[in-house]
XYZ file of C-alpha atoms in Angstrom:
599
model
C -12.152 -6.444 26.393
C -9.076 -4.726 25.585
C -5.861 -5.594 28.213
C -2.331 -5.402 27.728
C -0.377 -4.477 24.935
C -4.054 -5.015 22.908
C -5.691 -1.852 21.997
C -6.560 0.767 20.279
C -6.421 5.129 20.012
C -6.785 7.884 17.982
C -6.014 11.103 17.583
C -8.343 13.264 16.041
C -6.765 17.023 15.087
C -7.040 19.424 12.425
C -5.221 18.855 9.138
C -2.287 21.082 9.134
C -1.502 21.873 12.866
C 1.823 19.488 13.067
C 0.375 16.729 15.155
C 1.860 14.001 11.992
C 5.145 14.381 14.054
C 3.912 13.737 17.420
C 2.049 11.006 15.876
C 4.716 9.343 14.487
C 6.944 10.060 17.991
C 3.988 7.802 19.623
C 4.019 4.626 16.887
C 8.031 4.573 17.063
C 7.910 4.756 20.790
C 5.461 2.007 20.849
C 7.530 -0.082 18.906
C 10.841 0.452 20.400
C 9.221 -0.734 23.359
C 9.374 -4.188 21.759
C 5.751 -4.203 21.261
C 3.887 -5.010 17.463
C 2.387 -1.529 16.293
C 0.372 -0.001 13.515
C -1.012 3.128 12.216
C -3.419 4.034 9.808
C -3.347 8.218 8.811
C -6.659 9.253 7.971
C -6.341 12.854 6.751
C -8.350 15.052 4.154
C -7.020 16.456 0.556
C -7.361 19.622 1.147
C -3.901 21.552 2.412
C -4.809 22.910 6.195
C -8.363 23.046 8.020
C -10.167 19.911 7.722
C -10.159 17.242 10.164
C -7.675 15.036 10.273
C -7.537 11.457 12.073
C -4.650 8.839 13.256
C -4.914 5.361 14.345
C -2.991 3.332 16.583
C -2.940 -0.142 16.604
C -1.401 -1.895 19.743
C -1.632 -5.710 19.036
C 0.647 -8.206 21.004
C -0.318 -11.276 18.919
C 0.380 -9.302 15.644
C -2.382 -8.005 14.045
C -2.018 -5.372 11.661
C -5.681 -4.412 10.519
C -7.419 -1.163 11.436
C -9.998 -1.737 14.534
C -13.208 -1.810 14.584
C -13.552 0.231 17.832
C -10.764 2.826 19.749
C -10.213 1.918 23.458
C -9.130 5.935 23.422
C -9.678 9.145 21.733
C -7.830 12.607 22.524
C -10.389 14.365 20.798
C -8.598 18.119 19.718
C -10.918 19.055 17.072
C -14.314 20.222 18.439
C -15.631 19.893 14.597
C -15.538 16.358 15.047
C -16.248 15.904 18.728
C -19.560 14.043 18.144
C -17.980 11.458 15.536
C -14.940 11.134 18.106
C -17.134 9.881 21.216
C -19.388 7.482 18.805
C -16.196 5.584 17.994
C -14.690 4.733 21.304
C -16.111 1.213 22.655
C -18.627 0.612 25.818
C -15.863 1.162 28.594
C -13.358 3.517 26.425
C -11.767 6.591 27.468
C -12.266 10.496 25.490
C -9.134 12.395 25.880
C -10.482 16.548 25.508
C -8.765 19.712 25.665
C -10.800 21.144 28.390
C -9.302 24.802 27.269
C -13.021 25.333 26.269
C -15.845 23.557 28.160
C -16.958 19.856 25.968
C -21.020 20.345 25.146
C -22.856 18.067 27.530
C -24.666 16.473 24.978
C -21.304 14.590 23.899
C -21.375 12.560 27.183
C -22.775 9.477 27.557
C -23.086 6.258 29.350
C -19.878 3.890 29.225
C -17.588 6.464 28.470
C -14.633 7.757 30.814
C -14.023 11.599 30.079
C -10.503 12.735 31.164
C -10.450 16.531 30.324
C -6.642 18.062 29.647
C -6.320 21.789 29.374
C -3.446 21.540 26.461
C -4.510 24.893 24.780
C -3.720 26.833 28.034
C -0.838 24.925 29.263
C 0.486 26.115 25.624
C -0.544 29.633 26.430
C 0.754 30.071 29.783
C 3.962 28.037 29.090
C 5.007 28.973 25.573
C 5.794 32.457 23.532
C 3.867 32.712 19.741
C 0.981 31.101 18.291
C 2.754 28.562 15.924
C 4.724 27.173 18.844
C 1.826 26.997 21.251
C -0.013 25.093 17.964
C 2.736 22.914 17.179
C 3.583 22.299 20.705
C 0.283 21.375 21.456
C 0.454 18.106 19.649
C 3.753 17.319 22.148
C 1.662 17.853 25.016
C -0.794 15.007 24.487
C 2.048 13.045 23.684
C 3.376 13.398 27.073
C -0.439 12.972 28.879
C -0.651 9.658 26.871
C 2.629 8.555 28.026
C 1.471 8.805 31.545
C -2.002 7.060 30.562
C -0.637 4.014 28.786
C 2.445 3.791 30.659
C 4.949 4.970 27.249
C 8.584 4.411 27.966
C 9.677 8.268 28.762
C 13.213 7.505 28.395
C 12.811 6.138 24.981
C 10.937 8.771 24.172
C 13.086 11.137 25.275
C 16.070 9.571 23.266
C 13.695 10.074 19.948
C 13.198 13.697 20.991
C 17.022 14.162 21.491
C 18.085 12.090 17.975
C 15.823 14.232 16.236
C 16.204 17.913 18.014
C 19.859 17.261 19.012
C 21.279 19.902 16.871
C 18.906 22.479 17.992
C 18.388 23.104 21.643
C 16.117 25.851 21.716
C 13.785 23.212 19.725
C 14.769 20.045 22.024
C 13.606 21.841 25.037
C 10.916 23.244 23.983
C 9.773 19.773 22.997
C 10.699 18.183 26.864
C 9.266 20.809 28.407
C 6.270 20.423 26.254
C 5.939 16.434 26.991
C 6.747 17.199 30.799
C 3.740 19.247 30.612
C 1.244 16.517 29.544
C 2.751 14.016 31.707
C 2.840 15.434 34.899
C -0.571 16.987 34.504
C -1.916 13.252 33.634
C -0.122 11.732 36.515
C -1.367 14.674 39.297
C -5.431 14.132 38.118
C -5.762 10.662 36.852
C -4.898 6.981 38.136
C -2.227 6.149 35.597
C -1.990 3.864 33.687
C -5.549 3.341 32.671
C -6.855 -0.719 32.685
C -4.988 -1.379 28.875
C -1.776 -0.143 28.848
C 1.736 -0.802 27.701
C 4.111 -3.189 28.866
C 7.563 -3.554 27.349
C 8.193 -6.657 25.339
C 10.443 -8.452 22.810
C 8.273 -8.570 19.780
C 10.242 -5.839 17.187
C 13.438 -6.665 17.191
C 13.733 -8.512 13.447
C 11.117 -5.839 12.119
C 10.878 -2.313 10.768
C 8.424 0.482 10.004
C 7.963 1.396 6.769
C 5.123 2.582 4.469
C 4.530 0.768 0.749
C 5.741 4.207 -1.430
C 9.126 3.704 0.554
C 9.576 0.341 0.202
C 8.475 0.252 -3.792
C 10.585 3.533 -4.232
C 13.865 0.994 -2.623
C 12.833 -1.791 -4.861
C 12.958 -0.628 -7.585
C 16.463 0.515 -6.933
C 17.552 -2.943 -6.021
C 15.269 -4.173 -9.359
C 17.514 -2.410 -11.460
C 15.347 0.516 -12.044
C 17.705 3.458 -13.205
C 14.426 5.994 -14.955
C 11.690 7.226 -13.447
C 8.875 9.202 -15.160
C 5.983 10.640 -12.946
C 3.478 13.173 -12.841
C 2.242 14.461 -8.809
C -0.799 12.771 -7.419
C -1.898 11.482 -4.150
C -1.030 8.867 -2.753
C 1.734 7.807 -5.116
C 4.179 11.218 -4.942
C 5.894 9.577 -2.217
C 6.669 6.891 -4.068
C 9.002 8.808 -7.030
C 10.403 10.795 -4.247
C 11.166 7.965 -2.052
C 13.199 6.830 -5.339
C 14.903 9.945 -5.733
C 16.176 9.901 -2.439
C 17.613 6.000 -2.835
C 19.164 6.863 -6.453
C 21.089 9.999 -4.451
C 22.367 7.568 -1.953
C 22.994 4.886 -4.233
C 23.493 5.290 -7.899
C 25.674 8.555 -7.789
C 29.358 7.562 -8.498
C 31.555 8.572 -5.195
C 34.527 9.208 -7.558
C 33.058 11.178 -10.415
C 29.810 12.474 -8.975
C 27.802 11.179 -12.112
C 24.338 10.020 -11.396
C 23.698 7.347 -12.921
C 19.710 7.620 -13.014
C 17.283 10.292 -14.462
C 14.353 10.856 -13.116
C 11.704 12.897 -14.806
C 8.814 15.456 -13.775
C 6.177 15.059 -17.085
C 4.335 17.271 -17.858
C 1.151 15.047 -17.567
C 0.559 11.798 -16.909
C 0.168 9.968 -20.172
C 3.984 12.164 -20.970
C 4.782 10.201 -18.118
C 3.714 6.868 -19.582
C 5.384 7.672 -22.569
C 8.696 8.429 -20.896
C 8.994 5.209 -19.409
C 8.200 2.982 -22.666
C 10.693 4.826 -24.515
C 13.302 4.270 -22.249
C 12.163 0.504 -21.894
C 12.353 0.554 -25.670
C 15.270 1.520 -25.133
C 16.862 -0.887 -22.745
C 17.102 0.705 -19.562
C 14.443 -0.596 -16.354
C 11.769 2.468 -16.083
C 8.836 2.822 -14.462
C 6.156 5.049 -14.026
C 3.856 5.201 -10.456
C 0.754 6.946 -10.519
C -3.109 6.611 -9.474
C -6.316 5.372 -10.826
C -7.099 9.393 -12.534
C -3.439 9.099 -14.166
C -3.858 5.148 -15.411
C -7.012 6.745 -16.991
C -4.888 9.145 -18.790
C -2.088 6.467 -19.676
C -4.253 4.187 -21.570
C -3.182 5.255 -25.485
C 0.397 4.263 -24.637
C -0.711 1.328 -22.445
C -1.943 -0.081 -25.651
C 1.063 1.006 -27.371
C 3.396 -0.543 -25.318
C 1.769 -3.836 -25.521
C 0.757 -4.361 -28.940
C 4.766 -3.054 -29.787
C 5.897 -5.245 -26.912
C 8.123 -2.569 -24.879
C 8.586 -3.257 -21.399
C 8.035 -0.913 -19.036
C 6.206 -0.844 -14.879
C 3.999 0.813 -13.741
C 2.789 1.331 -10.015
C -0.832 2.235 -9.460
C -1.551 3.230 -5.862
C -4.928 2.923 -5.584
C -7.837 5.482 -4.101
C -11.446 5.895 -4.594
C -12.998 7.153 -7.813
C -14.275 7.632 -10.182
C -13.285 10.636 -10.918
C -11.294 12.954 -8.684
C -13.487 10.542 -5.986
C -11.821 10.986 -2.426
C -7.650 11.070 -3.005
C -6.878 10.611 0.461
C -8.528 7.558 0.512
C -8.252 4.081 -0.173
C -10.241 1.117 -2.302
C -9.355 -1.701 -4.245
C -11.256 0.261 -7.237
C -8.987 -0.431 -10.591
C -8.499 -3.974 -11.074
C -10.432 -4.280 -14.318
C -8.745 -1.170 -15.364
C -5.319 -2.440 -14.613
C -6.341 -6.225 -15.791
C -7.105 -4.892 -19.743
C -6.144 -1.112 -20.016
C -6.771 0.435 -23.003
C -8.898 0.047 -26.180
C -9.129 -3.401 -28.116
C -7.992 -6.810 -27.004
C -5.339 -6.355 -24.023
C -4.401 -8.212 -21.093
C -1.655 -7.259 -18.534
C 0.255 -8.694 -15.806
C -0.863 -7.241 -12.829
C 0.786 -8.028 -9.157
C -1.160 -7.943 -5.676
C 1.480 -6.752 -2.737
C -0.506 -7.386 0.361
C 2.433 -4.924 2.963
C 5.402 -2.640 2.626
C 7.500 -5.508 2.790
C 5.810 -7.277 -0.203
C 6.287 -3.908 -2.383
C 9.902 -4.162 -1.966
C 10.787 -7.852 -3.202
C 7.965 -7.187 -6.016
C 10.165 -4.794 -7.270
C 12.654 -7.809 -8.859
C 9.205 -9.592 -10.072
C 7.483 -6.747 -11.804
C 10.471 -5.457 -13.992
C 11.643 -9.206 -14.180
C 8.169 -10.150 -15.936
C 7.965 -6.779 -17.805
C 11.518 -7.983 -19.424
C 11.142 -11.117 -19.981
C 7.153 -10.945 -21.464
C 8.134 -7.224 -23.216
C 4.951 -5.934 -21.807
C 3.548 -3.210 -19.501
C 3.619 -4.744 -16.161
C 1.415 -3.185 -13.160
C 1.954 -3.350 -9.489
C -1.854 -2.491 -8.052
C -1.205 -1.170 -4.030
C -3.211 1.391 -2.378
C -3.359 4.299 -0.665
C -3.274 1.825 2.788
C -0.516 0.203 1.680
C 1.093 2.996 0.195
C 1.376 5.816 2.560
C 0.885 4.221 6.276
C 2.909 2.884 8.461
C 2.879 -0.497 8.771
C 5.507 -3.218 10.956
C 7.282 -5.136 8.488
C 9.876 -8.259 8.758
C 13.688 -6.729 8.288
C 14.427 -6.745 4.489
C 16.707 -9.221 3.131
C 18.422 -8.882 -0.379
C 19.815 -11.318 -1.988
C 23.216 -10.256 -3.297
C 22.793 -13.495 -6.295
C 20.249 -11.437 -7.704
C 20.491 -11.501 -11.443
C 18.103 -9.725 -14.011
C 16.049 -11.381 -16.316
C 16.022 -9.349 -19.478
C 14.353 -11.645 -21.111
C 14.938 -12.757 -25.256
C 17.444 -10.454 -25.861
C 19.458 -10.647 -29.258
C 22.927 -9.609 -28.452
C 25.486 -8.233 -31.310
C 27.046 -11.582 -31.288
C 23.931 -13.400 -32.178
C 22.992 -10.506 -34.660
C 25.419 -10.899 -36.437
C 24.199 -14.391 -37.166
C 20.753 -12.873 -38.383
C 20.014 -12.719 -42.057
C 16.506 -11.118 -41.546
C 15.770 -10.336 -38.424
C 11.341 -10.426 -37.253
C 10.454 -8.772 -34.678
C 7.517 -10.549 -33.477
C 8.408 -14.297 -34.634
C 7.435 -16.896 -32.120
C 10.251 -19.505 -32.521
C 10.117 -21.653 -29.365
C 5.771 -21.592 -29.161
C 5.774 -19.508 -25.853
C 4.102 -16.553 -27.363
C 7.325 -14.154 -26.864
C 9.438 -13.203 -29.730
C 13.221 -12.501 -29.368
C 13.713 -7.873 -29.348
C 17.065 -6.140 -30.099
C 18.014 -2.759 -28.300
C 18.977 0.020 -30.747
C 22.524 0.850 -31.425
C 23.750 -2.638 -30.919
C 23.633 -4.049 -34.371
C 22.508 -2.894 -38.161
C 20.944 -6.431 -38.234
C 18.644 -5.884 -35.390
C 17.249 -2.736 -36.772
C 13.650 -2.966 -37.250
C 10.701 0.146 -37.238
C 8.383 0.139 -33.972
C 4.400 1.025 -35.028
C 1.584 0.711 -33.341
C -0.128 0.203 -36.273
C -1.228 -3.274 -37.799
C 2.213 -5.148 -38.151
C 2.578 -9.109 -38.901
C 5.097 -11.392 -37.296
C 8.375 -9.281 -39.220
C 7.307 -6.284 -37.913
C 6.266 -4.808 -41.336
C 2.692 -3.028 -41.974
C -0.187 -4.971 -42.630
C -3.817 -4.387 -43.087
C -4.331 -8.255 -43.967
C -6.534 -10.118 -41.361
C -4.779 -13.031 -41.200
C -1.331 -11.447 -40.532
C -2.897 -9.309 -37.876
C -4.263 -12.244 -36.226
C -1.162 -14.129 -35.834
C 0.268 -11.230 -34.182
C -2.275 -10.969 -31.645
C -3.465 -14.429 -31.349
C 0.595 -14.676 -30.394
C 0.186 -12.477 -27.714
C -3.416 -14.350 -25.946
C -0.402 -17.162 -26.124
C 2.713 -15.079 -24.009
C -0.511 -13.826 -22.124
C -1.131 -18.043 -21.209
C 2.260 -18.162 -20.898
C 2.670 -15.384 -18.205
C -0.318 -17.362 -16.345
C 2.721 -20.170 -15.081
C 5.129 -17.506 -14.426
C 3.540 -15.002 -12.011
C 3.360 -15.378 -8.689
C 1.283 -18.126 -7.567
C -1.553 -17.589 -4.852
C -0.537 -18.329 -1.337
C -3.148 -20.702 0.685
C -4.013 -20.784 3.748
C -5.606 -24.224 4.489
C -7.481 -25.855 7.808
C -8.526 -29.372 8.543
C -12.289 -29.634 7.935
C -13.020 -26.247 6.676
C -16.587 -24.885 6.660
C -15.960 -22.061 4.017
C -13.227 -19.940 1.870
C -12.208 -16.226 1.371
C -10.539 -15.593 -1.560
C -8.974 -12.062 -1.229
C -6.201 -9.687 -2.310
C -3.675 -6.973 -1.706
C -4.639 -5.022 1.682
C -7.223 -7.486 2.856
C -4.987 -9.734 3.899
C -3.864 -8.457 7.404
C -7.880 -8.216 7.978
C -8.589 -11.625 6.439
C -6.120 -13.256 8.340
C -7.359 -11.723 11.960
C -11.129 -12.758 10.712
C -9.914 -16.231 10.346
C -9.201 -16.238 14.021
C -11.875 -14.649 14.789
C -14.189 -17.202 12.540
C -12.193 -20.127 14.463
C -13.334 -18.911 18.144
C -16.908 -18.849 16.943
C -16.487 -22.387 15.328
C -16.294 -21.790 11.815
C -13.365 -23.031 10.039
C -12.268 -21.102 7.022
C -9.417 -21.902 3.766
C -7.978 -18.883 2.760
C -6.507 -17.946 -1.173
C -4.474 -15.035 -0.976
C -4.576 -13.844 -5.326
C -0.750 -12.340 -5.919
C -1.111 -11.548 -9.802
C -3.387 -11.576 -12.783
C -3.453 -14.015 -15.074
C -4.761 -16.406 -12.463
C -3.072 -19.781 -12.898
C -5.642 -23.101 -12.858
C -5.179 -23.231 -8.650
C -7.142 -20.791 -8.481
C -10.110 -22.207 -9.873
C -8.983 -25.186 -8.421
C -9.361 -24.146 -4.858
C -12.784 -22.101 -5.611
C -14.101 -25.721 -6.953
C -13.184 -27.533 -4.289
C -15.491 -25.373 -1.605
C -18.945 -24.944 -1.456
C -19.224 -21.442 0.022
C -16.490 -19.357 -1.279
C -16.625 -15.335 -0.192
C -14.454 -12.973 -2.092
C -13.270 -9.770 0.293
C -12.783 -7.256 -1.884
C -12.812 -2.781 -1.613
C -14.477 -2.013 -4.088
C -18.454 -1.435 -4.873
C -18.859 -3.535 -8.251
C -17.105 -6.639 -7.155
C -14.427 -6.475 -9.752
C -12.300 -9.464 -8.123
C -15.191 -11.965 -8.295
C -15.983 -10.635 -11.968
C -12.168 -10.973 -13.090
C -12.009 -14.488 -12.147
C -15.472 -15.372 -13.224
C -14.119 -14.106 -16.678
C -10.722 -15.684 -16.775
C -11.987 -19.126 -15.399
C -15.503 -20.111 -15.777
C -16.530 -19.667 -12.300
C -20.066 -18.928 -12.497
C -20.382 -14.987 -10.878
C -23.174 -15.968 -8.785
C -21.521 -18.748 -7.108
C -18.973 -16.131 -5.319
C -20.379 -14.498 -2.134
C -18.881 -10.797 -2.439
C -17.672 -9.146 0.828
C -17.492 -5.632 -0.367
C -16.204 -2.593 1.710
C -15.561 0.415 -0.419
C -16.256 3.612 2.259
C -12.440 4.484 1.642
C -11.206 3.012 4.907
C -9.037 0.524 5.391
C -10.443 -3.044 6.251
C -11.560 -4.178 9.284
C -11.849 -7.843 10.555
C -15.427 -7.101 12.091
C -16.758 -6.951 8.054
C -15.205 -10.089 7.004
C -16.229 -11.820 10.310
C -20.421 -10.361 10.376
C -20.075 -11.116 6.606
C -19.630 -15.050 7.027
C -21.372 -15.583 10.223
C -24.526 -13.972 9.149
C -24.476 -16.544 5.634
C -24.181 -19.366 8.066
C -26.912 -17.840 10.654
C -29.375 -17.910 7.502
C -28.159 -21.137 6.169
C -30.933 -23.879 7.258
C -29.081 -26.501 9.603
């Protein structure tokens, strides 16, 4: 049963009708209260008219995965009204605009109605349909301040930091909040049973989405071009690095940015973009989604068989095709794992928050350097574009690059033939030269057949020196990458092996698991290649399930392919609807194997 400073509400609105704002006002209100807060923004594709949905997470032990069930739902959208009142819990509260009368089929057993005339307070309190839309939104923020006990004076402090240079606006928004709260207060016993109560649990974290927090890495990774083509949900992600390069990489005294950032004109231009300049020596990247990677693939290919550098960020949603773009799934791991035609394999990295995204940043353009390879950071829409409570970022100010094998003019000059793609220390990676820095470093980039001097070859055995080199940096890259991180009991019944978004819900199902009496090891997968822990752990349970959002499995098949693990010996846990994980699937998963399993 949900208590203090544990539970859940919703808002459920109509795409387009400002209520992002006031949901954002509640979440940061929430958390400067000291208390641990999440949302999840469920919204369509489409610009204005479809419903529109945001979650609020109020968890005082930490937990960061979407809920299974709402305690609450103001319920604005009488499109949706019938979804809305399914998905608050036995006991739960439904939050209406009683404006217009609620269809009594909607009621039922269980659930508390609490009906709110915002519409009309708007109309008889405001001048001008967009403010009385707008303003709307304000209103239930003010009714569920009064419900769940929200700090007013903090919120009034947002209201004034963000309205402060326009009064007309900052009173119409306190009036607007007055309205809700006052009306809640006069007709219902506030607060309700789960409410609010200030706490202490915030103060070494931040807010952030996963676009932001890449967008800042890859500042602090070095990053100085940026090639992109629009697509939900990774737009945020270039602009978020736009807005960082402004602040930090424009010279105070001369004005001269030192980045460049460019709009393609599709996304494989895009691709392109970024391998040249990698070519070229600078850090680029790319970011895009699983529709652009699709288009990418030719130069994908390119830059790995010509060994360029260059990262790219893929923020995942559900395909195939144009699928659903304002959702999320865990959908292009193969892709990512060997993109493009022939024999490839590619570094891929697995950030689980926001906060992960940002110190990836360093790894991803470290590895792409020092392997000369496309590297690819695989987050999600989740991830990418909600808001999530993160630890406070730390940089370290030590920080050096890692370029990689890198022939400088000095050692040119020491060169009597210079080959491009000789192995000379049997780690699969051959020394590169940048051009411009030395005649003797010169050589001709094709992504052609080439042996180990770069020249063209159609001979078989040349060819397969080349690319058996590169299965060898590919081995090599396998004890480099981030390792998996475990999470280990005493006397464990059963393992998850997960990745990336799952995490937050793995980790609460764990709990979960415990109070029922099933004790569960845990293998968190950070990048592809997998290094020999992970078959390791797998071998050393005899139930292992594999959470996963996607339909096909394509976790369980990636390792069953790169170690040996038969397939069928991995129990999938598949969620792929295009909503972020809950617990409840990982948990009714694993109890219902060991329900069937004889004693």
């Amino acid at each position: 049963m949900s208590d203090i400073n544990d539970f859940a509400f919703k808002m459920a609105t109509v795409n387009g009708t400002g209520s992002a704002s006031a949901n954002s006002l509640l979440m940061q209100a929430i958390f400067r209260m000291g208390i641990p807060v999440t949302g999840k923004n469920i919204f369509p594709s489409n610009i204005q008219g479809l419903p529109t949905f945001y979650e609020v997470r109020v968890s005082k032990d930490g937990y960061t995965a979407r809920p299974q069930h709402v305690d609450l739902m103001v319920a604005l959208n009488p499109s949706t009204y019938a979804k809305d009142v399914a998905t608050v819990r036995m006991g739960g509260y439904l939050v209406y605009d009683s404006s217009w009368p609620l269809e009594s089929e909607l009621q039922r057993e269980g659930l508390t109605i609490l009906g709110i005339p915002f519409g009309q307070m708007c109309v008889d309190t405001f001048v001008g349909d967009r403010d009385r839309t707008l303003l709307r939104n304000i209103v239930y923020v003010g009714a569920l301040a009064a419900l769940l006990e929200i700090d007013m004076d903090i919120i009034g402090q947002m209201l004034h930091e963000k309205f402060s240079k326009k009064k007309k606006l900052l009173e119409a928004n306190h009036t607007a909040i007055r309205l809700g709260y006052e009306y809640a207060k006069q007709h219902f016993a506030c607060p309700l049973p789960f409410h609010l109560e200030k706490m202490d649990a915030t103060g070494d974290s931040i807010l952030m989405d996963g676009n932001t927090a890449a967008g800042l890495g890859a500042v602090y990774a070095g990053a100085t071009v940026g090639a992109w083509y629009p697509i939900t949900p990774s737009t945020s992600l270039m602009e978020a690095f736009r807005g960082f390069c402004e602040r930090f990489r424009v010279e105070p005294e001369t004005g001269l940015h030192k980045y460049c950032i460019i709009q393609a004109e599709d996304e494989l231009a895009a691709a392109g973009i970024a391998i040249g300049a990698g070519w070229a020596g600078a850090r680029a990247f790319t970011n895009t989604s699983g529709p652009g990677i699709s288009l990418m693939q030719e130069f994908i290919g390119l830059a790995y068989y010509t060994e360029i550098p260059a990262v790219f960020y893929d923020v995942q949603r559900t395909g195939p095709a144009t699928g659903m773009p304002t959702r999320t799934q865990q959908c292009d791991l193969m892709s990512l794992a060997y993109a493009s035609h022939g024999d490839t394999k590619h570094i891929v990295l697995f950030p689980c928050s926001p906060e992960e995204c940002f110190y990836i940043g360093t790894t991803a353009f470290d590895l792409a350097e020092r392997f000369q390879t496309p590297v690819f950071v695989a987050s999600d829409l989740d991830i990418g574009m909600n808001d999530w409570m993160c630890k406070r970022l730390v940089w370290d100010d030590g920080y050096q690059p890692d370029r990689g094998k890198v022939l400088d003019a000095a050692a040119l000059e020491q060169v009597k033939k210079f080959s491009r793609y000789l192995d000379i220390d049997g780690d699969g990676i051959a020394a590169r030269t940048l051009p411009g820095v030395h005649p003797n470093g010169a050589y001709f980039v094709r992504g052609s057949g080439h042996d180990k001097h770069g020249a063209y070859t159609e001979d078989s055995d040349a060819y397969q020196e080349v690319v058996d080199r590169l299965a060898r940096k590919f081995a090599t890259a396998a004890t480099v990458v981030p390792a998996p991180e475990f999470h280990r009991q005493a006397n464990a019944d059963v393992a998850i092996v997960s990745l990336g978004s799952c995490h937050s819900a793995v980790l609460e199902a764990i709990d979960r698991l415990r109070d029922q009496g099933i004790v569960v090891d845990y293998m968190r997968i950070k990048a592809f290649p997998f290094n020999s822990s992970v078959r390791e752990f797998i071998d050393a349970h005899d139930a292992v399930f594999v959470v996963e959002q996607n339909r096909d499995a394509q976790l369980r098949s990636l390792i069953a392919i790169e170690t040996g693990v038969p397939r069928d010996d991995m129990i999938p846990v598949l969620d792929y609807g295009g909503m972020p994980l809950t617990a409840n699937v990982v948990v009714t998963a694993i109890a219902n194997h060991f329900a069937q399993v004889p004693a």
